[in-house]
CSV table of C-alpha atoms in Angstrom, one decimal:
chain,number,residue,atom,x,y,z
A,1,MET,CA,1.4,-25.8,36.2
A,2,LYS,CA,3.6,-23.7,38.9
A,3,PRO,CA,1.9,-22.6,41.0
A,4,GLY,CA,0.3,-18.6,42.3
A,5,ILE,CA,0.5,-18.0,38.5
A,6,HIS,CA,-2.3,-18.6,36.9
A,7,PRO,CA,-5.6,-16.7,36.7
A,8,ALA,CA,-8.1,-18.9,39.2
A,9,TYR,CA,-11.1,-20.8,36.7
A,10,GLY,CA,-14.1,-21.4,38.3
A,11,PRO,CA,-18.4,-21.1,37.6
A,12,VAL,CA,-18.8,-18.4,35.9
A,13,VAL,CA,-22.5,-17.0,34.6
A,14,PHE,CA,-22.3,-15.0,31.0
A,15,ARG,CA,-25.3,-13.0,30.1
A,16,ASP,CA,-26.8,-11.8,27.2
A,17,LYS,CA,-27.8,-8.2,27.3
A,18,ALA,CA,-29.4,-8.4,23.8
A,19,GLY,CA,-31.8,-11.3,24.8
A,20,ALA,CA,-32.9,-12.8,27.9
A,21,PHE,CA,-30.4,-15.8,27.5
A,22,ALA,CA,-27.5,-17.2,30.4
A,23,PHE,CA,-25.3,-20.0,30.8
A,24,LEU,CA,-22.7,-20.7,33.5
A,25,THR,CA,-20.0,-23.0,32.8
A,26,CYS,CA,-16.4,-22.3,34.2
A,27,SER,CA,-13.7,-19.7,33.4
A,28,THR,CA,-10.9,-17.0,34.3
A,29,LEU,CA,-13.1,-14.2,33.8
A,30,SER,CA,-14.7,-12.2,36.9
A,31,SER,CA,-17.0,-10.1,38.6
A,32,ASP,CA,-18.1,-7.2,41.3
A,33,HIS,CA,-21.7,-8.4,40.3
A,34,THR,CA,-23.4,-11.7,41.3
A,35,ILE,CA,-26.5,-13.8,40.4
A,36,GLU,CA,-28.3,-16.3,42.0
A,37,TRP,CA,-28.3,-19.5,39.5
A,38,GLU,CA,-31.0,-22.4,39.1
A,39,ASP,CA,-29.9,-24.7,41.6
A,40,GLY,CA,-29.0,-22.1,44.3
A,41,HIS,CA,-26.1,-21.0,44.3
A,42,THR,CA,-24.0,-17.9,43.5
A,43,TYR,CA,-21.9,-17.1,40.6
A,44,PRO,CA,-20.4,-14.2,38.7
A,45,VAL,CA,-21.6,-13.2,36.0
A,46,VAL,CA,-20.3,-10.9,33.6
A,47,ASP,CA,-22.7,-9.3,30.1
A,48,VAL,CA,-21.7,-10.1,26.7
A,49,GLU,CA,-23.4,-8.3,23.9
A,50,ILE,CA,-24.1,-11.2,21.6
A,51,SER,CA,-23.8,-14.6,22.2
A,52,SER,CA,-25.8,-17.5,20.0
A,53,ALA,CA,-29.1,-16.6,20.9
A,54,SER,CA,-28.7,-13.3,19.6
A,55,HIS,CA,-26.4,-13.6,16.9
A,56,PRO,CA,-28.5,-13.5,13.4
A,57,PHE,CA,-25.9,-15.4,11.9
A,58,TYR,CA,-27.5,-17.9,14.7
A,59,THR,CA,-30.9,-16.5,14.5
A,60,GLY,CA,-31.2,-16.5,10.8
A,61,THR,CA,-31.9,-13.0,10.7
A,62,ALA,CA,-28.7,-11.6,8.7
A,63,ARG,CA,-29.4,-9.7,5.8
A,64,VAL,CA,-29.0,-10.4,2.8
A,65,LEU,CA,-26.2,-8.4,0.7
A,66,ASP,CA,-26.6,-6.6,-3.5
A,67,THR,CA,-23.5,-8.6,-4.5
A,68,ALA,CA,-25.4,-7.8,-8.1
A,69,GLY,CA,-24.5,-4.8,-7.5
A,70,ARG,CA,-20.9,-5.3,-5.9
A,71,VAL,CA,-20.0,-7.8,-8.9
A,72,GLU,CA,-20.7,-4.8,-12.1
A,73,ARG,CA,-18.9,-2.6,-9.7
A,74,PHE,CA,-16.0,-4.3,-9.6
A,75,GLU,CA,-16.5,-5.2,-13.5
A,76,ARG,CA,-17.2,-1.2,-13.9
A,77,ARG,CA,-13.7,-1.1,-12.2
A,78,TYR,CA,-11.6,-3.5,-13.5
A,79,SER,CA,-12.8,-4.6,-17.4
A,80,ARG,CA,-10.3,-1.8,-18.8
A,81,PHE,CA,-7.0,-4.3,-17.8
A,82,GLU,CA,-9.0,-7.4,-19.5
A,83,GLY,CA,-7.3,-6.7,-23.0
A,84,ARG,CA,-3.7,-6.8,-20.3
């Protein structure tokens, strides 16, 4: 790698704003805000809107869509093209 052209890579805490969840990982992102982590060290913290702790796919709270209504609407709309 060429020196001086890559962003700094280091430990960062990502904190989910929707749920009480945070994790420590390495990233090129940085922040002016810091947080004291469980190990006693201070790391930059990046707030995220959604993570695996609050995403409906991972929590099992996904909405069920009305697929029957969508299928009927599709059939009604394109039924005139059946004979072609």
